[in-house]
Tab-separated table of C-alpha atoms in Angstrom:
chain	number	residue	atom	x	y	z
A	1	UNK	CA	33.865	44.727	18.946
A	2	UNK	CA	35.532	40.992	20.639
A	3	UNK	CA	34.717	37.647	19.954
A	4	UNK	CA	37.028	36.722	22.566
A	5	UNK	CA	35.546	38.716	24.981
A	6	UNK	CA	31.853	37.219	23.975
A	7	UNK	CA	32.900	34.125	24.354
A	8	UNK	CA	34.402	35.089	27.994
A	9	UNK	CA	30.910	36.425	29.131
A	10	UNK	CA	28.898	33.020	27.424
A	11	UNK	CA	27.017	31.351	29.836
A	12	UNK	CA	24.489	32.968	31.986
A	13	UNK	CA	22.194	33.892	28.752
A	14	UNK	CA	21.983	30.662	28.014
A	15	UNK	CA	21.080	29.164	31.692
A	16	UNK	CA	18.471	32.113	31.555
A	17	UNK	CA	17.141	30.960	28.230
A	18	UNK	CA	16.347	27.224	29.276
A	19	UNK	CA	13.390	28.701	31.451
A	20	UNK	CA	11.844	29.690	27.538
A	21	UNK	CA	12.216	25.968	27.055
A	22	UNK	CA	10.747	24.028	29.657
A	23	UNK	CA	7.801	21.519	29.464
A	24	UNK	CA	5.830	24.293	30.259
A	25	UNK	CA	6.484	26.103	27.202
A	26	UNK	CA	6.452	23.311	24.968
A	27	UNK	CA	3.427	22.114	25.691
A	28	UNK	CA	2.108	26.228	25.304
A	29	UNK	CA	3.530	25.720	21.896
A	30	UNK	CA	1.809	22.589	20.490
A	31	UNK	CA	-1.564	23.811	21.846
A	32	UNK	CA	-0.937	27.260	20.238
A	33	UNK	CA	-0.050	25.333	16.697
A	34	UNK	CA	-3.347	22.963	17.338
A	35	UNK	CA	-5.718	25.418	18.196
A	36	UNK	CA	-4.644	28.662	15.858
A	37	UNK	CA	-2.689	27.736	13.236
A	38	UNK	CA	0.446	29.917	12.352
A	39	UNK	CA	-1.771	32.871	13.268
A	40	UNK	CA	-0.043	33.311	17.065
A	41	UNK	CA	3.780	33.339	15.964
A	42	UNK	CA	3.399	36.935	16.437
A	43	UNK	CA	2.573	36.914	19.817
A	44	UNK	CA	5.648	34.038	20.425
A	45	UNK	CA	7.875	36.427	18.973
A	46	UNK	CA	6.406	39.596	20.848
A	47	UNK	CA	6.790	37.548	24.382
A	48	UNK	CA	10.247	36.358	23.408
A	49	UNK	CA	11.116	39.793	22.540
A	50	UNK	CA	9.575	41.325	25.961
A	51	UNK	CA	11.219	38.926	27.932
A	52	UNK	CA	14.863	40.169	26.463
A	53	UNK	CA	13.988	43.651	27.201
A	54	UNK	CA	12.925	42.430	30.921
A	55	UNK	CA	16.150	39.761	31.006
A	56	UNK	CA	18.073	43.029	29.731
A	57	UNK	CA	17.078	45.127	32.848
A	58	UNK	CA	17.907	41.782	35.208
A	59	UNK	CA	21.405	40.980	34.150
A	60	UNK	CA	22.027	44.955	34.152
A	61	UNK	CA	21.237	45.301	38.058
A	62	UNK	CA	23.499	42.702	38.818
A	63	UNK	CA	26.509	44.149	36.403
A	64	UNK	CA	26.217	47.554	38.183
A	65	UNK	CA	25.231	46.685	41.811
A	66	UNK	CA	26.987	43.386	42.196
A	67	UNK	CA	24.034	42.105	44.073
A	68	UNK	CA	21.600	40.036	42.227
A	69	UNK	CA	17.527	40.962	42.242
A	70	UNK	CA	16.993	38.900	45.719
A	71	UNK	CA	19.577	40.398	48.076
A	72	UNK	CA	18.335	44.010	46.543
A	73	UNK	CA	15.249	43.159	47.992
A	74	UNK	CA	16.339	42.606	50.807
A	75	UNK	CA	18.264	45.811	51.615
A	76	UNK	CA	15.075	47.756	50.055
A	77	UNK	CA	11.739	46.165	51.316
A	78	UNK	CA	10.903	45.967	54.874
A	79	UNK	CA	10.727	42.472	56.684
A	80	UNK	CA	7.181	41.350	55.934
A	81	UNK	CA	6.615	42.598	52.227
A	82	UNK	CA	10.194	40.991	51.998
A	83	UNK	CA	9.219	37.409	53.560
A	84	UNK	CA	5.592	37.998	51.066
A	85	UNK	CA	7.870	38.323	48.308
A	86	UNK	CA	10.095	35.326	49.097
A	87	UNK	CA	7.289	32.892	49.684
A	88	UNK	CA	5.548	34.024	45.938
A	89	UNK	CA	8.765	33.109	43.939
A	90	UNK	CA	9.467	30.111	45.924
A	91	UNK	CA	5.996	28.954	44.905
A	92	UNK	CA	6.806	29.983	41.097
A	93	UNK	CA	10.018	27.769	41.413
A	94	UNK	CA	8.246	25.130	43.066
A	95	UNK	CA	5.653	25.182	40.396
A	96	UNK	CA	8.204	25.671	37.335
A	97	UNK	CA	10.037	22.074	39.232
A	98	UNK	CA	6.436	20.630	39.263
A	99	UNK	CA	6.642	21.338	35.030
A	100	UNK	CA	9.874	19.568	34.762
A	101	UNK	CA	8.711	16.655	36.989
A	102	UNK	CA	5.861	15.929	34.765
A	103	UNK	CA	7.569	16.405	31.315
A	104	UNK	CA	10.073	14.217	32.033
A	105	UNK	CA	7.906	11.649	33.289
A	106	UNK	CA	5.747	11.551	30.460
A	107	UNK	CA	8.942	11.819	28.508
A	108	UNK	CA	10.417	8.601	29.933
A	109	UNK	CA	6.930	6.830	29.397
A	110	UNK	CA	7.007	7.623	26.030
A	111	UNK	CA	10.185	6.206	25.331
A	112	UNK	CA	9.959	2.717	27.461
A	113	UNK	CA	6.224	2.080	25.064
A	114	UNK	CA	4.437	2.495	28.132
A	115	UNK	CA	7.043	0.475	30.730
A	116	UNK	CA	7.744	3.041	32.951
A	117	UNK	CA	4.863	3.954	34.452
A	118	UNK	CA	4.162	8.009	34.680
A	119	UNK	CA	4.844	7.507	38.763
A	120	UNK	CA	7.649	5.384	38.305
A	121	UNK	CA	9.097	8.337	35.797
A	122	UNK	CA	8.389	10.715	38.621
A	123	UNK	CA	10.155	8.876	40.714
A	124	UNK	CA	13.327	8.479	38.653
A	125	UNK	CA	13.204	12.327	38.497
A	126	UNK	CA	14.484	12.311	42.197
A	127	UNK	CA	17.874	11.067	40.235
A	128	UNK	CA	18.550	14.461	38.437
A	129	UNK	CA	18.960	15.752	42.368
A	130	UNK	CA	22.474	13.335	41.972
A	131	UNK	CA	22.994	14.392	38.210
A	132	UNK	CA	22.851	18.012	39.167
A	133	UNK	CA	25.328	18.043	42.247
A	134	UNK	CA	27.740	15.838	40.497
A	135	UNK	CA	27.731	18.520	37.759
A	136	UNK	CA	28.154	21.272	39.911
A	137	UNK	CA	31.064	19.815	41.701
A	138	UNK	CA	32.901	20.853	38.573
A	139	UNK	CA	32.536	24.224	38.459
A	140	UNK	CA	29.972	26.639	36.800
A	141	UNK	CA	31.653	26.909	33.173
A	142	UNK	CA	31.678	22.996	32.822
A	143	UNK	CA	27.626	23.413	33.900
A	144	UNK	CA	26.897	25.966	31.282
A	145	UNK	CA	28.705	23.573	28.568
A	146	UNK	CA	26.247	20.958	29.661
A	147	UNK	CA	23.629	23.262	29.149
A	148	UNK	CA	24.399	23.987	26.054
A	149	UNK	CA	24.747	20.483	24.925
A	150	UNK	CA	20.593	19.670	26.334
A	151	UNK	CA	19.508	22.931	24.416
A	152	UNK	CA	21.088	21.534	20.763
A	153	UNK	CA	19.625	18.431	21.882
A	154	UNK	CA	16.327	20.417	21.902
A	155	UNK	CA	17.627	22.172	18.747
A	156	UNK	CA	18.262	18.642	16.976
A	157	UNK	CA	15.136	16.648	17.923
A	158	UNK	CA	12.304	19.533	17.481
A	159	UNK	CA	14.463	20.678	14.234
A	160	UNK	CA	14.170	16.818	13.199
A	161	UNK	CA	10.294	17.002	13.841
A	162	UNK	CA	10.202	20.070	11.777
A	163	UNK	CA	12.148	18.707	8.727
A	164	UNK	CA	9.810	15.803	8.523
A	165	UNK	CA	6.562	17.954	8.697
A	166	UNK	CA	7.217	20.721	6.347
A	167	UNK	CA	5.778	23.326	7.973
A	168	UNK	CA	4.472	25.822	4.747
A	169	UNK	CA	6.703	28.543	4.829
A	170	UNK	CA	4.494	31.288	3.435
A	171	UNK	CA	2.252	30.486	6.489
A	172	UNK	CA	4.931	30.624	8.875
A	173	UNK	CA	6.561	34.155	7.784
A	174	UNK	CA	3.047	35.596	7.666
A	175	UNK	CA	1.911	34.248	11.605
A	176	UNK	CA	5.153	35.796	12.386
A	177	UNK	CA	5.193	39.398	10.693
A	178	UNK	CA	1.305	40.287	10.421
A	179	UNK	CA	-0.165	40.830	14.119
A	180	UNK	CA	-3.965	39.390	13.044
A	181	UNK	CA	-5.726	36.470	14.281
A	182	UNK	CA	-8.673	35.630	11.291
A	183	UNK	CA	-11.502	34.067	12.395
A	184	UNK	CA	-9.857	33.600	16.119
A	185	UNK	CA	-12.295	32.742	19.120
A	186	UNK	CA	-12.074	32.619	22.614
A	187	UNK	CA	-9.955	29.329	22.308
A	188	UNK	CA	-7.119	31.424	20.421
A	189	UNK	CA	-7.115	34.473	22.487
A	190	UNK	CA	-6.435	32.072	25.571
A	191	UNK	CA	-3.374	30.456	23.740
A	192	UNK	CA	-2.221	33.538	22.958
A	193	UNK	CA	-2.319	34.973	26.834
A	194	UNK	CA	-1.038	31.122	27.674
A	195	UNK	CA	2.391	31.722	25.280
A	196	UNK	CA	2.715	35.055	27.271
A	197	UNK	CA	2.329	33.571	30.562
A	198	UNK	CA	4.429	30.421	29.530
A	199	UNK	CA	7.138	32.479	28.077
A	200	UNK	CA	8.096	35.096	30.795
A	201	UNK	CA	9.045	33.586	33.581
A	202	UNK	CA	9.689	35.538	37.083
A	203	UNK	CA	12.357	33.426	38.877
A	204	UNK	CA	13.834	34.181	35.540
A	205	UNK	CA	14.914	37.270	36.518
A	206	UNK	CA	16.155	36.396	40.081
A	207	UNK	CA	18.087	33.816	38.008
A	208	UNK	CA	19.946	36.057	35.362
A	209	UNK	CA	20.510	38.806	37.648
A	210	UNK	CA	22.648	36.030	39.902
A	211	UNK	CA	24.126	34.678	37.064
A	212	UNK	CA	25.953	37.697	35.714
A	213	UNK	CA	27.949	38.198	38.989
A	214	UNK	CA	29.959	34.750	37.954
A	215	UNK	CA	31.775	37.090	35.346
A	216	UNK	CA	34.780	39.431	37.130
A	217	UNK	CA	33.741	43.192	36.626
A	218	UNK	CA	35.643	46.171	37.980
A	219	UNK	CA	32.869	48.578	38.971
A	220	UNK	CA	34.749	50.883	39.914
A	221	UNK	CA	35.556	51.501	35.998
A	222	UNK	CA	32.500	52.903	34.469
A	223	UNK	CA	33.758	51.519	30.946
A	224	UNK	CA	34.183	47.881	32.208
A	225	UNK	CA	30.643	48.081	33.651
A	226	UNK	CA	29.414	49.223	30.173
A	227	UNK	CA	31.528	46.866	28.711
A	228	UNK	CA	30.163	43.673	30.151
A	229	UNK	CA	26.371	45.332	29.659
A	230	UNK	CA	26.831	45.543	26.055
A	231	UNK	CA	28.106	41.719	26.064
A	232	UNK	CA	25.501	40.048	28.143
A	233	UNK	CA	23.251	41.821	26.341
A	234	UNK	CA	24.526	40.677	23.461
A	235	UNK	CA	24.998	37.034	24.538
A	236	UNK	CA	21.037	37.376	25.917
A	237	UNK	CA	20.174	38.257	21.894
A	238	UNK	CA	21.746	35.206	20.830
A	239	UNK	CA	20.719	32.600	23.171
A	240	UNK	CA	16.903	33.771	23.072
A	241	UNK	CA	16.970	33.923	19.167
A	242	UNK	CA	17.813	29.848	19.445
A	243	UNK	CA	15.009	29.605	22.226
A	244	UNK	CA	12.601	31.183	19.791
A	245	UNK	CA	13.710	29.345	16.603
A	246	UNK	CA	13.242	26.056	18.896
A	247	UNK	CA	9.705	27.097	20.100
A	248	UNK	CA	8.899	28.192	16.226
A	249	UNK	CA	10.103	24.362	15.142
A	250	UNK	CA	7.379	23.076	17.967
A	251	UNK	CA	4.640	25.612	17.010
A	252	UNK	CA	4.532	25.050	13.081
A	253	UNK	CA	4.767	21.534	13.333
A	254	UNK	CA	1.609	21.173	15.310
A	255	UNK	CA	0.281	23.986	12.790
A	256	UNK	CA	1.036	22.200	9.874
A	257	UNK	CA	0.126	18.438	11.203
A	258	UNK	CA	-2.582	18.672	13.265
A	259	UNK	CA	-4.725	22.204	13.115
A	260	UNK	CA	-8.284	21.719	12.305
A	261	UNK	CA	-7.793	18.046	12.561
A	262	UNK	CA	-10.564	16.279	14.636
A	263	UNK	CA	-10.507	13.248	17.020
A	264	UNK	CA	-11.844	10.875	14.138
A	265	UNK	CA	-9.108	11.522	11.756
A	266	UNK	CA	-6.321	10.840	14.462
A	267	UNK	CA	-7.995	7.538	15.221
A	268	UNK	CA	-8.482	6.431	12.203
A	269	UNK	CA	-4.288	7.045	11.458
A	270	UNK	CA	-3.541	5.916	14.358
A	271	UNK	CA	-5.379	2.806	13.981
A	272	UNK	CA	-3.948	2.023	10.612
A	273	UNK	CA	-0.776	2.740	11.919
A	274	UNK	CA	-1.227	-0.021	14.910
A	275	UNK	CA	-0.623	2.486	17.469
A	276	UNK	CA	-1.180	1.003	21.091
A	277	UNK	CA	-2.519	4.535	21.894
A	278	UNK	CA	-4.971	4.908	19.613
A	279	UNK	CA	-8.172	4.324	22.385
A	280	UNK	CA	-6.380	7.793	23.670
A	281	UNK	CA	-8.472	9.849	20.869
A	282	UNK	CA	-12.392	9.170	21.030
A	283	UNK	CA	-13.835	8.225	17.667
A	284	UNK	CA	-15.888	11.242	17.321
A	285	UNK	CA	-15.590	14.814	15.062
A	286	UNK	CA	-14.519	17.152	17.699
A	287	UNK	CA	-11.898	18.895	17.130
A	288	UNK	CA	-8.559	17.673	18.548
A	289	UNK	CA	-6.960	18.641	21.827
A	290	UNK	CA	-2.974	18.023	22.583
A	291	UNK	CA	-1.093	17.729	25.242
A	292	UNK	CA	2.669	16.956	25.538
A	293	UNK	CA	2.264	13.179	25.932
A	294	UNK	CA	-0.517	13.062	23.028
A	295	UNK	CA	1.216	15.232	20.906
A	296	UNK	CA	4.310	12.638	21.004
A	297	UNK	CA	1.620	10.027	20.306
A	298	UNK	CA	-0.248	11.493	17.308
A	299	UNK	CA	3.410	12.501	15.626
A	300	UNK	CA	4.255	8.451	16.480
A	301	UNK	CA	1.070	7.672	14.264
A	302	UNK	CA	1.231	10.520	11.359
A	303	UNK	CA	5.203	10.122	10.688
A	304	UNK	CA	6.324	7.167	12.535
A	305	UNK	CA	7.783	5.515	15.730
A	306	UNK	CA	11.243	7.520	14.871
A	307	UNK	CA	9.342	10.821	15.213
A	308	UNK	CA	7.595	9.717	18.675
A	309	UNK	CA	11.130	8.568	20.512
A	310	UNK	CA	12.785	11.611	19.133
A	311	UNK	CA	9.732	14.176	20.267
A	312	UNK	CA	10.209	12.463	24.059
A	313	UNK	CA	14.109	13.374	23.422
A	314	UNK	CA	13.502	16.622	23.326
A	315	UNK	CA	11.311	16.596	26.159
A	316	UNK	CA	13.481	14.620	28.451
A	317	UNK	CA	16.217	17.235	27.629
A	318	UNK	CA	13.627	20.162	28.311
A	319	UNK	CA	12.793	18.593	31.617
A	320	UNK	CA	16.210	17.876	32.613
A	321	UNK	CA	17.793	21.465	31.980
A	322	UNK	CA	15.124	22.976	33.318
A	323	UNK	CA	15.484	21.289	36.823
A	324	UNK	CA	18.764	23.006	36.985
A	325	UNK	CA	17.859	26.381	36.664
A	326	UNK	CA	15.298	26.150	39.420
A	327	UNK	CA	17.815	24.811	41.655
A	328	UNK	CA	19.915	27.898	41.353
A	329	UNK	CA	17.093	29.864	41.481
A	330	UNK	CA	16.193	28.874	44.131
A	331	UNK	CA	19.450	28.717	45.758
A	332	UNK	CA	20.344	32.571	44.948
A	333	UNK	CA	16.626	33.628	46.387
A	334	UNK	CA	17.013	31.982	49.332
A	335	UNK	CA	20.479	33.267	50.352
A	336	UNK	CA	19.094	36.969	49.081
A	337	UNK	CA	16.174	37.088	50.611
A	338	UNK	CA	16.604	35.575	54.253
A	339	UNK	CA	20.615	35.515	54.458
A	340	UNK	CA	19.798	31.957	54.641
A	341	UNK	CA	23.122	29.250	53.333
A	342	UNK	CA	21.888	25.736	52.734
A	343	UNK	CA	23.718	23.316	50.915
A	344	UNK	CA	22.740	22.685	47.385
A	345	UNK	CA	21.848	19.306	48.145
A	346	UNK	CA	19.615	20.467	51.025
A	347	UNK	CA	17.691	22.691	48.850
A	348	UNK	CA	17.259	20.741	46.055
A	349	UNK	CA	16.093	17.487	48.281
A	350	UNK	CA	13.162	20.233	49.723
A	351	UNK	CA	12.081	21.773	46.382
A	352	UNK	CA	12.151	18.662	44.717
A	353	UNK	CA	10.256	16.952	47.603
A	354	UNK	CA	7.342	19.241	47.652
A	355	UNK	CA	7.235	19.276	44.035
A	356	UNK	CA	7.056	15.505	43.630
A	357	UNK	CA	4.745	14.622	46.061
A	358	UNK	CA	1.312	16.314	44.049
A	359	UNK	CA	2.680	15.077	41.142
A	360	UNK	CA	3.103	11.448	42.343
A	361	UNK	CA	-0.455	11.228	44.008
A	362	UNK	CA	-1.825	12.632	40.916
A	363	UNK	CA	0.181	10.053	38.294
A	364	UNK	CA	-0.821	6.804	41.078
A	365	UNK	CA	-4.443	7.835	41.304
A	366	UNK	CA	-5.328	9.179	38.201
A	367	UNK	CA	-4.201	8.896	34.085
A	368	UNK	CA	-2.284	11.063	31.885
A	369	UNK	CA	-4.926	13.369	31.258
A	370	UNK	CA	-4.632	14.810	34.683
A	371	UNK	CA	-1.104	14.823	35.107
A	372	UNK	CA	-0.913	16.776	31.727
A	373	UNK	CA	-3.864	19.238	32.789
A	374	UNK	CA	-1.734	19.989	36.112
A	375	UNK	CA	0.510	22.152	33.761
A	376	UNK	CA	-2.524	24.378	32.774
A	377	UNK	CA	-2.722	24.934	36.135
A	378	UNK	CA	1.140	25.701	36.716
A	379	UNK	CA	1.182	27.961	33.819
A	380	UNK	CA	-1.841	30.174	35.885
A	381	UNK	CA	0.434	29.805	39.258
A	382	UNK	CA	3.656	31.149	37.424
A	383	UNK	CA	1.405	33.838	35.565
A	384	UNK	CA	0.326	35.418	39.177
A	385	UNK	CA	3.772	35.508	40.344
A	386	UNK	CA	5.366	37.371	37.624
A	387	UNK	CA	4.535	41.125	39.289
A	388	UNK	CA	6.781	39.656	42.234
A	389	UNK	CA	9.720	39.639	39.713
A	390	UNK	CA	9.210	42.481	37.315
A	391	UNK	CA	7.924	45.572	39.472
A	392	UNK	CA	10.997	45.092	41.791
A	393	UNK	CA	13.484	44.975	38.749
A	394	UNK	CA	12.177	47.713	37.173
A	395	UNK	CA	11.920	49.806	40.218
A	396	UNK	CA	15.586	49.339	41.315
A	397	UNK	CA	16.912	49.829	38.100
A	398	UNK	CA	15.253	53.042	37.889
A	399	UNK	CA	16.786	54.230	40.892
A	400	UNK	CA	20.169	56.167	40.928
A	401	UNK	CA	20.349	55.477	44.533
A	402	UNK	CA	21.108	51.926	43.380
A	403	UNK	CA	22.009	52.199	39.767
A	404	UNK	CA	24.063	55.248	39.602
A	405	UNK	CA	24.608	56.578	36.400
A	406	UNK	CA	23.357	53.734	34.917
A	407	UNK	CA	19.832	54.275	36.258
A	408	UNK	CA	17.097	53.934	33.726
A	409	UNK	CA	15.898	56.774	31.458
A	410	UNK	CA	12.496	58.038	30.678
A	411	UNK	CA	12.644	55.985	28.033
A	412	UNK	CA	13.098	52.712	29.575
A	413	UNK	CA	10.665	54.163	32.725
A	414	UNK	CA	7.644	54.381	30.721
A	415	UNK	CA	8.135	51.412	28.744
A	416	UNK	CA	9.008	49.156	30.500
A	417	UNK	CA	5.800	50.109	33.144
A	418	UNK	CA	3.814	49.501	30.037
A	419	UNK	CA	5.158	46.354	29.386
A	420	UNK	CA	5.013	44.932	32.875
A	421	UNK	CA	1.170	46.785	32.802
A	422	UNK	CA	0.334	44.338	29.630
A	423	UNK	CA	1.675	41.474	30.815
A	424	UNK	CA	-0.102	41.656	34.389
A	425	UNK	CA	-3.094	42.936	32.815
A	426	UNK	CA	-2.982	39.226	30.131
A	427	UNK	CA	-1.883	37.419	32.993
A	428	UNK	CA	-5.021	38.837	35.117
A	429	UNK	CA	-7.243	37.726	32.194
A	430	UNK	CA	-5.840	34.181	31.822
A	431	UNK	CA	-6.408	33.848	35.516
A	432	UNK	CA	-9.987	34.803	34.973
A	433	UNK	CA	-10.474	32.946	32.218
A	434	UNK	CA	-9.289	29.351	34.310
A	435	UNK	CA	-11.130	30.292	37.054
A	436	UNK	CA	-14.789	30.876	34.974
A	437	UNK	CA	-13.983	27.647	33.354
A	438	UNK	CA	-13.691	25.857	36.724
A	439	UNK	CA	-17.454	26.394	36.960
A	440	UNK	CA	-18.062	26.242	40.867
A	441	UNK	CA	-19.792	29.602	42.902
A	442	UNK	CA	-17.393	28.585	46.282
A	443	UNK	CA	-14.125	29.101	43.846
A	444	UNK	CA	-15.299	32.439	42.611
A	445	UNK	CA	-15.931	33.457	46.270
A	446	UNK	CA	-12.343	31.887	47.037
A	447	UNK	CA	-10.629	33.384	43.741
A	448	UNK	CA	-12.278	36.651	44.413
A	449	UNK	CA	-10.915	37.302	48.339
A	450	UNK	CA	-7.518	36.110	47.218
A	451	UNK	CA	-7.390	38.652	44.550
A	452	UNK	CA	-7.940	41.444	46.758
A	453	UNK	CA	-5.133	40.385	48.978
A	454	UNK	CA	-3.136	40.121	45.821
A	455	UNK	CA	-3.653	43.364	44.542
A	456	UNK	CA	-3.193	45.344	47.276
A	457	UNK	CA	0.210	43.676	47.434
A	458	UNK	CA	0.988	44.068	44.241
A	459	UNK	CA	-0.256	47.885	44.548
A	460	UNK	CA	1.905	48.199	47.746
A	461	UNK	CA	5.186	47.153	45.119
A	462	UNK	CA	4.135	49.557	42.762
């Protein structure tokens, strides 16, 4: 083992780990803490471990073949399923981009004390395009360093909230290592499913398999390939451990401070603190419901304005970093599936325009409740796209014709198959629960027809 070699291979895993820290994940974390307390921490840990194992497969595919997942799909699938697969992955990338836009807009609104309206924050995120292109000119290693800086900001800001709130360490450890949820109902179960849907991102498989190609590996030398696989896996373990700790900070802060709180409790505290946002919480005894926006507000009411601003800085860092990984994913996916090479500027402009349009309309004509409510819909959308990344990555890493001596053994085939089946079942439950909550017959019929088409395509991939 050599630390110098590990340092040479460090970078792709941290870029990949950003998807575990995007605004959609942060929202899932805080809702999990507020709804279930510390009881679902073991689900977060399990989802992160499953994510790590799946990322390992994606990285191995890139290292061994010298091709990323989209390029392998291009070679292995016929034209029609290949185009459908590309469209599904693009949909996931646009959904992720929308979550980044929403997160950044809310963060800017909080930081400016409401002076920057939500629609203004949405428009400002267009500037991300130019920031990304400016950094991209200086090479991948500089970009990796910038990502490291943004992850550090998230660790410091959410770590500050953790130290301020001082969660109970006994409850934290119990929640992490005892896979049980006492007195849990439908709301807690939906949060558990939401955690898995938010943590494991479909486009991340395509991204990671492409990022590992940035390191020179002599693929004719089996020992070098083994060594690259080893160091990329160690780096992924470190990167996802850091993201896991940051996610724990968010869950435990809201579990300690806001679990079992009512709107009345929060309204009283915000009114005493002379918060301009106290009207967000109706003066009734219903259980408190929080999102990214309300989360910052209640932190400010309970722990002072500094907690609100530091929370907003953390959300802004999460939003800014996830836009860049989305852009990279889109670039690799388009090039791999279609052999279409666009400039990064054109690529960013297209996806950002598609992502901003619906978000901007909601921000102008609706309130922050509807804007943050879009995150729930987008998490469902991500969940639906998961099989279109997980099935190909397990299939191709199991084929000796693709992976040669590095093809998955029986353990990985069975284990990977079970994991993918579990994740897909969990996400189907999430989608069914979401559709049932809409409570409209026409939507039920539409969802049923789409489900048949969707499951048929998944069966084809299997």
